Short mmCIF file of C-alpha atoms and ligand atoms in Angstrom, two decimals:
data_model
loop_
_atom_site.label_atom_id
_atom_site.label_comp_id
_atom_site.label_asym_id
_atom_site.label_seq_id
_atom_site.Cartn_x
_atom_site.Cartn_y
_atom_site.Cartn_z
CA MET A 659 16.50 1.74 -11.55
CA PRO A 660 13.48 -0.27 -12.89
CA GLN A 661 10.08 1.37 -12.38
CA ILE A 662 7.96 -0.23 -9.75
CA ASP A 663 4.20 -0.47 -10.41
CA TYR A 664 1.52 -1.71 -8.20
CA ILE A 665 -1.26 -4.04 -9.31
CA VAL A 666 -4.13 -4.25 -6.95
CA LYS A 667 -6.86 -6.85 -7.25
CA PRO A 668 -10.38 -5.67 -6.45
CA GLY A 669 -12.02 -6.42 -3.17
CA GLY A 670 -10.59 -7.74 0.08
CA GLN A 671 -11.68 -7.95 3.67
CA LEU A 672 -9.30 -6.30 6.12
CA SER A 673 -8.59 -7.94 9.53
CA GLY A 674 -5.86 -8.16 12.20
CA GLU A 675 -3.65 -6.00 14.35
CA PHE A 676 -0.79 -4.02 12.88
CA ARG A 677 1.76 -1.40 13.68
CA VAL A 678 2.57 0.90 10.84
CA PRO A 679 5.97 2.62 10.68
CA GLY A 680 7.10 5.52 12.82
CA ASP A 681 5.94 9.07 12.55
CA LYS A 682 7.76 10.91 9.89
CA SER A 683 7.50 14.34 11.38
CA ILE A 684 8.73 13.20 14.83
CA SER A 685 11.56 11.13 13.26
CA HIS A 686 12.91 14.03 11.36
CA ARG A 687 12.90 16.24 14.48
CA SER A 688 14.48 13.53 16.65
CA ILE A 689 17.58 13.64 14.44
CA MET A 690 17.78 17.38 14.15
CA PHE A 691 17.25 18.11 17.82
CA GLY A 692 19.42 15.12 19.00
CA ALA A 693 22.23 16.28 16.70
CA ILE A 694 22.47 19.78 18.22
CA ALA A 695 21.74 18.74 21.85
CA ASP A 696 24.35 18.26 24.52
CA GLY A 697 24.64 14.51 25.31
CA THR A 698 23.36 11.32 23.82
CA THR A 699 19.84 10.90 22.53
CA HIS A 700 18.29 7.46 22.15
CA VAL A 701 15.34 7.07 19.68
CA THR A 702 13.11 4.02 19.32
CA GLY A 703 10.52 3.48 16.61
CA PHE A 704 12.48 5.65 14.13
CA LEU A 705 10.87 5.66 10.66
CA GLN A 706 13.33 3.90 8.27
CA GLY A 707 11.85 5.64 5.24
CA GLU A 708 13.93 7.50 2.71
CA ASP A 709 12.75 11.01 3.95
CA SER A 710 13.84 10.61 7.52
CA LEU A 711 17.01 8.67 6.47
CA ASN A 712 17.92 11.65 4.33
CA THR A 713 17.76 13.90 7.36
CA LEU A 714 19.91 11.38 9.22
CA ARG A 715 22.50 11.27 6.47
CA ALA A 716 22.51 15.07 6.32
CA PHE A 717 23.54 15.39 9.99
CA ARG A 718 26.13 12.71 9.55
CA ALA A 719 27.49 14.75 6.68
CA MET A 720 27.74 17.70 9.10
CA GLY A 721 29.96 15.66 11.54
CA VAL A 722 27.34 14.11 13.85
CA GLU A 723 27.96 10.53 14.87
CA ILE A 724 24.74 8.64 14.64
CA ASP A 725 24.42 4.83 15.27
CA GLY A 726 21.67 2.88 13.58
CA PRO A 727 18.87 2.59 12.78
CA ASN A 728 18.92 -1.09 13.64
CA ASN A 729 16.02 -3.41 12.75
CA GLN A 730 14.03 -2.24 15.74
CA GLY A 731 14.32 1.45 14.57
CA GLU A 732 16.72 2.27 17.42
CA VAL A 733 18.99 5.28 16.69
CA THR A 734 21.67 6.75 18.97
CA ILE A 735 22.69 10.35 18.30
CA HIS A 736 25.87 11.69 19.79
CA GLY A 737 24.89 15.35 20.01
CA VAL A 738 27.49 17.97 19.14
CA GLY A 739 25.85 20.86 20.95
CA ILE A 740 24.05 23.93 19.55
CA ASP A 741 27.19 25.24 17.75
CA GLY A 742 28.90 21.91 17.01
CA LEU A 743 27.88 21.24 13.45
CA GLN A 744 30.57 21.20 10.85
CA ALA A 745 30.55 22.32 7.11
CA PRO A 746 29.50 19.35 4.93
CA ALA A 747 32.03 18.37 2.18
CA GLU A 748 29.42 18.61 -0.58
CA THR A 749 25.88 19.61 -1.40
CA ILE A 750 23.28 17.96 0.87
CA ASP A 751 20.73 15.99 -1.18
CA LEU A 752 17.43 15.72 0.76
CA GLY A 753 15.70 13.61 -1.88
CA ASN A 754 11.88 13.97 -1.74
CA SER A 755 11.70 15.52 1.71
CA GLY A 756 10.05 18.92 2.16
CA THR A 757 10.26 18.72 5.95
CA SER A 758 14.07 18.19 5.79
CA ILE A 759 14.76 21.12 3.49
CA ARG A 760 12.33 23.62 5.12
CA LEU A 761 13.36 22.82 8.77
CA MET A 762 17.02 22.58 7.97
CA SER A 763 16.97 25.97 6.10
CA GLY A 764 16.13 27.56 9.45
CA LEU A 765 18.42 25.49 11.52
CA LEU A 766 21.36 25.99 9.23
CA SER A 767 20.86 29.71 8.52
CA GLY A 768 22.44 30.43 11.95
CA GLN A 769 25.60 28.40 11.33
CA SER A 770 29.05 29.73 10.64
CA PHE A 771 29.53 27.75 7.41
CA ASP A 772 27.95 27.71 3.96
CA VAL A 773 25.76 24.93 2.83
CA VAL A 774 23.72 23.95 -0.22
CA LEU A 775 20.45 21.94 0.09
CA SER A 776 19.03 20.13 -2.91
CA GLY A 777 16.42 17.51 -3.69
CA ASP A 778 14.85 15.24 -6.27
CA ARG A 779 12.62 16.12 -9.28
CA SER A 780 9.48 16.65 -7.00
CA LEU A 781 11.30 18.57 -4.26
CA SER A 782 13.04 20.83 -6.80
CA LYS A 783 9.53 22.09 -7.85
CA ARG A 784 8.28 23.04 -4.48
CA PRO A 785 8.00 26.56 -3.17
CA MET A 786 10.74 27.72 -0.80
CA LYS A 787 10.05 31.47 -0.74
CA ARG A 788 7.71 30.67 2.13
CA VAL A 789 10.85 29.98 4.28
CA THR A 790 13.43 32.24 2.64
CA GLU A 791 11.20 35.36 3.07
CA PRO A 792 10.94 35.15 6.87
CA LEU A 793 14.58 33.98 7.08
CA ALA A 794 15.62 37.19 5.14
CA LEU A 795 13.66 39.25 7.66
CA MET A 796 15.80 37.68 10.31
CA GLY A 797 18.98 38.73 8.48
CA ALA A 798 19.74 35.14 7.11
CA LYS A 799 21.23 34.71 3.64
CA VAL A 800 19.30 31.95 1.84
CA ASP A 801 19.00 31.97 -1.89
CA THR A 802 16.69 29.85 -4.09
CA ASP A 803 16.81 29.22 -7.85
CA GLU A 804 15.07 31.83 -10.09
CA GLY A 805 11.61 30.22 -9.53
CA GLY A 806 11.92 30.30 -5.77
CA CYS A 807 12.55 26.51 -5.62
CA PRO A 808 15.57 24.45 -4.42
CA PRO A 809 18.46 24.26 -4.31
CA LEU A 810 18.81 26.50 -1.28
CA ARG A 811 22.20 28.20 -0.92
CA ILE A 812 22.78 29.24 2.65
CA THR A 813 25.65 31.65 3.47
CA GLY A 814 27.00 31.14 6.89
CA GLY A 815 28.05 33.64 9.38
CA ALA A 816 24.90 35.95 9.14
CA ALA A 817 23.89 37.83 12.21
CA ILE A 818 20.33 36.59 12.89
CA LYS A 819 17.91 38.57 14.86
CA GLY A 820 14.51 37.68 16.25
CA ILE A 821 11.27 38.64 14.43
CA ASP A 822 7.60 38.62 14.97
CA TYR A 823 6.23 36.77 11.99
CA ALA A 824 2.54 36.43 10.94
CA MET A 825 2.60 33.33 8.72
CA PRO A 826 0.49 33.90 5.55
CA MET A 827 -0.33 30.11 5.29
CA ALA A 828 -1.02 27.32 7.88
CA SER A 829 2.36 25.52 7.63
CA ALA A 830 4.05 23.64 10.39
CA GLN A 831 7.16 23.46 8.25
CA VAL A 832 7.35 27.25 7.93
CA LYS A 833 6.61 27.76 11.63
CA SER A 834 9.33 25.25 12.61
CA CYS A 835 11.81 26.81 10.19
CA VAL A 836 11.35 30.22 11.82
CA LEU A 837 11.48 28.84 15.35
CA LEU A 838 14.69 26.86 14.66
CA ALA A 839 16.36 29.94 13.22
CA GLY A 840 15.10 31.69 16.30
CA MET A 841 17.39 29.50 18.45
CA TYR A 842 20.36 31.07 16.78
CA ALA A 843 18.86 34.65 16.74
CA GLU A 844 19.52 37.54 19.03
CA GLY A 845 16.41 38.15 21.07
CA LYS A 846 12.91 36.71 20.82
CA THR A 847 11.29 35.15 17.77
CA CYS A 848 7.49 34.77 17.56
CA VAL A 849 5.42 33.11 14.85
CA THR A 850 1.50 33.56 14.62
CA GLU A 851 -0.27 30.92 12.63
CA PRO A 852 -3.58 31.48 10.77
CA ALA A 853 -4.86 28.12 11.78
CA THR A 854 -3.55 25.34 14.06
CA THR A 855 -0.82 23.22 12.51
CA ARG A 856 1.08 20.23 13.93
CA ASP A 857 3.04 21.15 17.08
CA HIS A 858 5.80 18.42 17.19
CA THR A 859 8.55 21.05 17.07
CA GLU A 860 7.24 22.88 20.15
CA ARG A 861 6.59 19.63 22.06
CA MET A 862 10.07 18.22 21.21
CA LEU A 863 12.00 21.35 21.90
CA ASN A 864 10.37 21.57 25.20
CA ALA A 865 11.32 17.85 25.86
CA PHE A 866 14.89 18.73 25.02
CA GLY A 867 14.75 21.48 27.70
CA TYR A 868 14.55 24.40 25.24
CA PRO A 869 11.39 26.27 26.15
CA VAL A 870 8.88 27.31 23.43
CA GLY A 871 6.15 29.54 24.88
CA THR A 872 2.78 28.84 23.22
CA THR A 873 -0.47 30.61 23.50
CA THR A 874 -3.30 29.93 21.14
CA GLY A 875 -1.95 30.38 17.63
CA ARG A 876 1.30 32.11 18.75
CA MET A 877 4.65 30.49 19.54
CA CYS A 878 7.71 32.27 20.90
CA ILE A 879 11.38 31.21 21.46
CA GLU A 880 14.38 33.08 22.83
CA GLY A 881 17.68 32.82 21.02
CA GLY A 882 20.90 31.56 22.77
CA GLY A 883 19.66 28.46 24.56
CA ARG A 884 20.85 24.92 24.60
CA LEU A 885 19.28 21.49 24.19
CA THR A 886 19.79 18.56 26.56
CA ALA A 887 19.63 15.06 25.07
CA CYS A 888 16.65 12.91 25.96
CA ASP A 889 14.96 9.60 24.89
CA ILE A 890 12.38 9.75 22.13
CA ASP A 891 9.82 6.97 21.47
CA VAL A 892 8.38 7.56 18.11
CA PRO A 893 4.69 6.43 17.82
CA ALA A 894 3.27 4.98 14.62
CA ASP A 895 2.52 7.58 12.04
CA ILE A 896 -1.20 8.55 11.89
CA SER A 897 -0.57 9.62 8.28
CA SER A 898 0.47 6.08 7.37
CA ALA A 899 -2.38 4.61 9.56
CA ALA A 900 -4.72 6.77 7.62
CA PHE A 901 -4.70 4.44 4.64
CA PHE A 902 -5.91 1.69 6.77
CA LEU A 903 -8.41 3.86 8.60
CA VAL A 904 -9.97 4.51 5.17
CA GLY A 905 -9.32 1.03 3.90
CA ALA A 906 -11.10 -0.67 6.74
CA SER A 907 -13.93 1.76 6.63
CA ILE A 908 -14.73 1.14 2.92
CA ALA A 909 -13.96 -2.64 2.77
CA GLU A 910 -16.65 -5.20 3.43
CA LYS A 911 -16.60 -6.99 6.84
CA ALA A 912 -13.43 -5.21 7.98
CA ASP A 913 -12.27 -5.14 11.61
CA ILE A 914 -8.68 -4.00 12.29
CA THR A 915 -6.71 -2.53 15.09
CA LEU A 916 -3.67 -0.17 14.47
CA GLN A 917 -1.25 -0.22 17.35
CA HIS A 918 0.60 2.55 19.14
CA VAL A 919 -0.55 5.36 16.67
CA GLY A 920 0.23 8.99 17.56
CA ILE A 921 -2.97 10.96 18.17
CA ASN A 922 -1.60 14.34 18.78
CA PRO A 923 -4.64 16.59 18.44
CA THR A 924 -2.91 18.67 15.70
CA ARG A 925 -2.90 15.41 13.56
CA THR A 926 -6.22 13.86 14.21
CA GLY A 927 -8.28 15.61 11.51
CA ILE A 928 -8.55 12.39 9.61
CA ILE A 929 -10.35 10.67 12.46
CA ASP A 930 -12.73 13.63 12.97
CA ILE A 931 -13.52 13.81 9.17
CA LEU A 932 -14.04 10.10 8.85
CA LYS A 933 -16.37 10.07 11.91
CA LEU A 934 -18.37 12.95 10.45
CA MET A 935 -18.77 10.67 7.40
CA GLY A 936 -20.10 7.87 9.52
CA ALA A 937 -16.93 5.75 10.14
CA SER A 938 -16.70 3.33 13.07
CA ILE A 939 -13.39 4.28 14.83
CA GLU A 940 -12.55 3.65 18.43
CA LEU A 941 -9.57 4.82 20.25
CA LEU A 942 -8.37 2.23 22.82
CA ASN A 943 -5.69 2.21 25.50
CA GLU A 944 -5.02 5.99 25.20
CA ARG A 945 -1.73 6.95 26.93
CA VAL A 946 1.01 9.67 26.74
CA ILE A 947 4.45 8.56 25.57
CA GLY A 948 7.34 10.98 25.73
CA GLY A 949 4.99 14.05 25.54
CA GLU A 950 2.94 12.70 22.62
CA PRO A 951 -0.52 11.16 23.00
CA VAL A 952 -0.79 7.61 21.62
CA ALA A 953 -3.64 5.00 21.18
CA ASP A 954 -4.61 1.77 19.54
CA ILE A 955 -7.18 2.48 16.92
CA ARG A 956 -9.94 -0.03 16.07
CA VAL A 957 -11.73 0.56 12.77
CA ARG A 958 -14.62 -1.45 11.33
CA SER A 959 -16.51 -1.30 8.02
CA ALA A 960 -19.08 1.47 7.81
CA ALA A 961 -21.53 2.93 5.37
CA LEU A 962 -19.91 6.37 4.71
CA LYS A 963 -21.83 9.42 3.68
CA GLY A 964 -20.72 12.48 1.85
CA ILE A 965 -20.06 15.65 3.84
CA ASN A 966 -18.86 19.32 3.47
CA VAL A 967 -15.44 18.98 5.08
CA PRO A 968 -15.05 21.70 7.80
CA GLU A 969 -12.24 24.00 6.78
CA ASN A 970 -10.85 24.15 10.33
CA LEU A 971 -10.08 20.41 10.05
CA VAL A 972 -8.00 20.83 6.80
CA PRO A 973 -4.63 21.65 8.32
CA LEU A 974 -5.13 18.89 10.96
CA ALA A 975 -5.59 16.25 8.13
CA ILE A 976 -3.38 17.95 5.52
CA ASP A 977 -1.39 14.90 4.38
CA GLU A 978 -4.53 12.63 4.49
CA PHE A 979 -6.56 14.16 1.67
CA PRO A 980 -5.42 11.70 -1.03
CA VAL A 981 -6.92 8.84 0.80
CA LEU A 982 -9.92 10.92 2.11
CA PHE A 983 -10.84 11.56 -1.53
CA VAL A 984 -11.02 7.79 -1.94
CA ALA A 985 -13.27 7.66 1.18
CA ALA A 986 -15.49 10.31 -0.47
CA ALA A 987 -15.59 8.28 -3.71
CA CYS A 988 -17.01 5.32 -1.65
CA ALA A 989 -19.45 7.49 0.33
CA GLN A 990 -23.16 7.92 -0.42
CA GLY A 991 -23.75 11.45 -1.79
CA LYS A 992 -21.55 14.43 -2.37
CA THR A 993 -18.40 15.43 -0.56
CA VAL A 994 -17.06 18.94 -0.88
CA ILE A 995 -13.51 19.93 0.16
CA THR A 996 -12.58 23.68 0.37
CA GLY A 997 -9.87 25.71 1.92
CA ALA A 998 -7.22 22.99 0.92
CA GLU A 999 -5.09 24.97 -1.68
CA GLU A 1000 -2.00 23.84 0.21
CA LEU A 1001 -2.56 20.48 -1.40
CA ARG A 1002 -1.48 21.96 -4.76
CA VAL A 1003 2.18 22.33 -3.42
CA LYS A 1004 2.79 18.91 -1.81
CA GLU A 1005 4.99 16.13 -3.22
CA SER A 1006 2.59 16.54 -6.29
CA ASP A 1007 -0.45 18.86 -6.98
CA ARG A 1008 -2.63 16.56 -4.90
CA ILE A 1009 -5.91 18.15 -6.11
CA GLN A 1010 -5.18 17.66 -9.77
CA VAL A 1011 -3.41 14.35 -9.53
CA MET A 1012 -6.06 12.82 -7.44
CA ALA A 1013 -8.89 14.28 -9.58
CA ASP A 1014 -7.25 12.90 -12.69
CA GLY A 1015 -6.66 9.51 -11.16
CA LEU A 1016 -10.17 9.24 -9.70
CA GLN A 1017 -11.59 10.12 -13.10
CA ALA A 1018 -9.41 7.44 -14.69
CA ILE A 1019 -10.96 4.75 -12.39
CA GLY A 1020 -14.52 5.96 -13.11
CA VAL A 1021 -15.20 8.29 -10.16
CA ASP A 1022 -17.12 11.55 -10.55
CA ALA A 1023 -14.52 13.96 -9.20
CA GLU A 1024 -14.03 17.65 -10.07
CA ALA A 1025 -10.97 19.54 -9.03
CA THR A 1026 -11.53 23.11 -7.71
CA ALA A 1027 -8.99 25.87 -7.01
CA ASP A 1028 -8.85 24.95 -3.36
CA GLY A 1029 -10.31 21.46 -3.05
CA MET A 1030 -12.54 18.95 -4.76
CA ILE A 1031 -16.23 17.96 -5.29
CA ILE A 1032 -16.70 14.26 -5.29
CA GLN A 1033 -19.90 12.40 -6.08
CA GLY A 1034 -19.69 9.03 -4.25
CA GLY A 1035 -20.62 5.91 -6.23
CA SER A 1036 -18.95 3.00 -7.78
CA ILE A 1037 -15.23 2.62 -8.63
CA LYS A 1038 -14.50 0.76 -11.89
CA GLY A 1039 -10.75 0.25 -12.00
CA GLY A 1040 -7.96 1.17 -14.43
CA ARG A 1041 -4.50 2.69 -14.58
CA VAL A 1042 -3.23 5.72 -12.57
CA HIS A 1043 0.13 7.37 -12.04
CA SER A 1044 1.66 8.34 -8.67
CA ARG A 1045 3.30 11.52 -10.04
CA ASP A 1046 6.31 11.18 -7.72
CA ASP A 1047 3.96 11.14 -4.69
CA HIS A 1048 3.95 8.29 -2.15
CA ARG A 1049 0.58 9.18 -0.73
CA ILE A 1050 -1.07 9.06 -4.17
CA ALA A 1051 0.23 5.54 -4.76
CA MET A 1052 -1.00 4.33 -1.34
CA ALA A 1053 -4.42 6.10 -1.66
CA PHE A 1054 -5.18 4.32 -5.01
CA THR A 1055 -4.15 1.04 -3.47
CA MET A 1056 -7.05 1.46 -0.92
CA ALA A 1057 -9.46 2.43 -3.79
CA ALA A 1058 -9.15 -1.19 -5.19
CA LEU A 1059 -11.03 -2.45 -2.08
CA ARG A 1060 -14.15 -1.13 -3.64
CA ALA A 1061 -13.25 -1.40 -7.36
CA GLU A 1062 -14.90 -3.62 -9.96
CA SER A 1063 -11.57 -4.50 -11.64
CA ASP A 1064 -7.86 -4.25 -11.13
CA ILE A 1065 -6.17 -0.90 -10.35
CA ILE A 1066 -2.65 -0.48 -11.70
CA ILE A 1067 -0.56 2.32 -10.12
CA GLU A 1068 2.48 3.42 -12.03
CA ASP A 1069 5.84 4.41 -10.48
CA CYS A 1070 5.41 3.48 -6.82
CA GLU A 1071 9.06 3.43 -5.73
CA ASN A 1072 8.37 6.69 -3.79
CA VAL A 1073 6.22 4.74 -1.19
CA ASN A 1074 9.62 4.09 0.53
CA THR A 1075 9.88 7.72 1.52
CA SER A 1076 7.35 7.27 4.25
CA PHE A 1077 6.12 3.68 4.44
CA PRO A 1078 8.69 0.91 4.02
CA ASP A 1079 7.01 -2.48 3.90
CA PHE A 1080 3.59 -1.02 2.75
CA ILE A 1081 3.11 -4.00 0.60
CA GLY A 1082 3.79 -6.40 3.40
CA ILE A 1083 1.43 -4.82 5.85
CA ALA A 1084 -1.23 -4.30 3.23
CA ASN A 1085 -0.95 -7.99 2.18
CA ARG A 1086 -1.22 -9.20 5.76
CA ALA A 1087 -4.27 -6.95 6.31
CA GLY A 1088 -5.90 -8.55 3.33
CA ILE A 1089 -5.28 -6.27 0.31
CA ALA A 1090 -4.24 -8.12 -2.75
CA VAL A 1091 -1.53 -5.67 -4.00
CA SER A 1092 1.58 -6.88 -5.69
CA VAL A 1093 4.56 -5.32 -7.40
CA CYS A 1094 5.05 -5.62 -11.13
C1 S3P B 599 5.14 18.56 8.14
C2 S3P B 599 4.17 19.51 7.88
C3 S3P B 599 3.20 19.48 6.76
C4 S3P B 599 3.09 18.11 6.16
C5 S3P B 599 4.43 17.39 6.03
C6 S3P B 599 5.12 17.31 7.34
C7 S3P B 599 6.06 18.67 9.28
O1 S3P B 599 3.68 20.41 5.72
O2 S3P B 599 2.40 18.27 4.95
O3 S3P B 599 4.19 16.16 5.42
O4 S3P B 599 6.62 17.59 9.62
O5 S3P B 599 6.24 19.75 9.78
P1 S3P B 599 3.21 21.93 5.80
O6 S3P B 599 3.65 22.48 7.09
O7 S3P B 599 3.90 22.60 4.62
O8 S3P B 599 1.69 21.91 5.62
#
């Protein structure tokens, strides 16, 4: 496949109303839980990005009949029940998707059949011991390669038992993995998290009639229950909206509204951080859709100032740091990010890759072990590389809004993992990005 690069002309004034694609985390879970529910689950607003499509294909490969998605993002899942999955004929390739492999490792460790889960170049470098260790404590048999990375080889038929697990890192993927294995375990499984992480698994399992007990920082599930099919309306992904929240904040004379965005409080760190930097962000028409809070978000240009990002907000904005670093580069003064070492094990090492890219376009950015120090000022322009990471590609697209000359971003095919039609929406908003 030929490489796709983005070329972004400097400047641009953002305006208009847009709906960015569906939430990736919620889309993945809608397929997984719909697949093992009793009855038929209807999903609307499903993200037609490669990551969530990989989850969908995986469950089809395990015998689940799934119709769609059609152009409106409608998916119908004919659930096979908690024990109805079948052995796939071959290795399941989950592409770039960390959420798919980590959640599925938990869900599949309680099945009667063997399965192998693999991924692309980026996923094959990501740490999996964080899921295989708690799964081993539960009695599951899940092997990694020698370096603790995919492929994951799961041996079926293991007797799984509940555990009480104190998670060493703030990770919704690890929490979800253990809770999903807990559905197949004997007894009760509890997870304690060191900081609040996204709670879509807990909310959606409850919506499917499988109770998850939650007290602050601690989630518990009893094994041996069943899920009942339901309808899921997937809101627009705040992590995709984030590019435009920053874009409209840093561009001149911008005024945009992002429609129907999920504002689950475990995901809104980006709004809190941008507001601390002086951004003009208003939540309009707040409502609750299918157990998830949703709003339209109006953003206007603002003079941002550098801040010390509060560490408690880091897990609540964990996917938004690439574009937050761009906001910091446009702010007046210094921004310091600490407590964000998890960024080093995302689709790329987002601390190093962003620091390298920011320096390449003339920004004073210094990578630290657990974050970055950025001195706001001007952005010159230049050539950067996405390093197999969709959010790096989109973050540098926004940087061009304040650049003095073109920004060329190499290898942007990966944007399709989370944001199909990014170019179309960005162009309509007023960003001069094209593909070359
Ligand atoms: C996700 C959790 C986060 C996030 C990822 C999606 C999820 O990962 O970075 O994009 O859907 O549970 P961690 O839980 O590893 O931080």
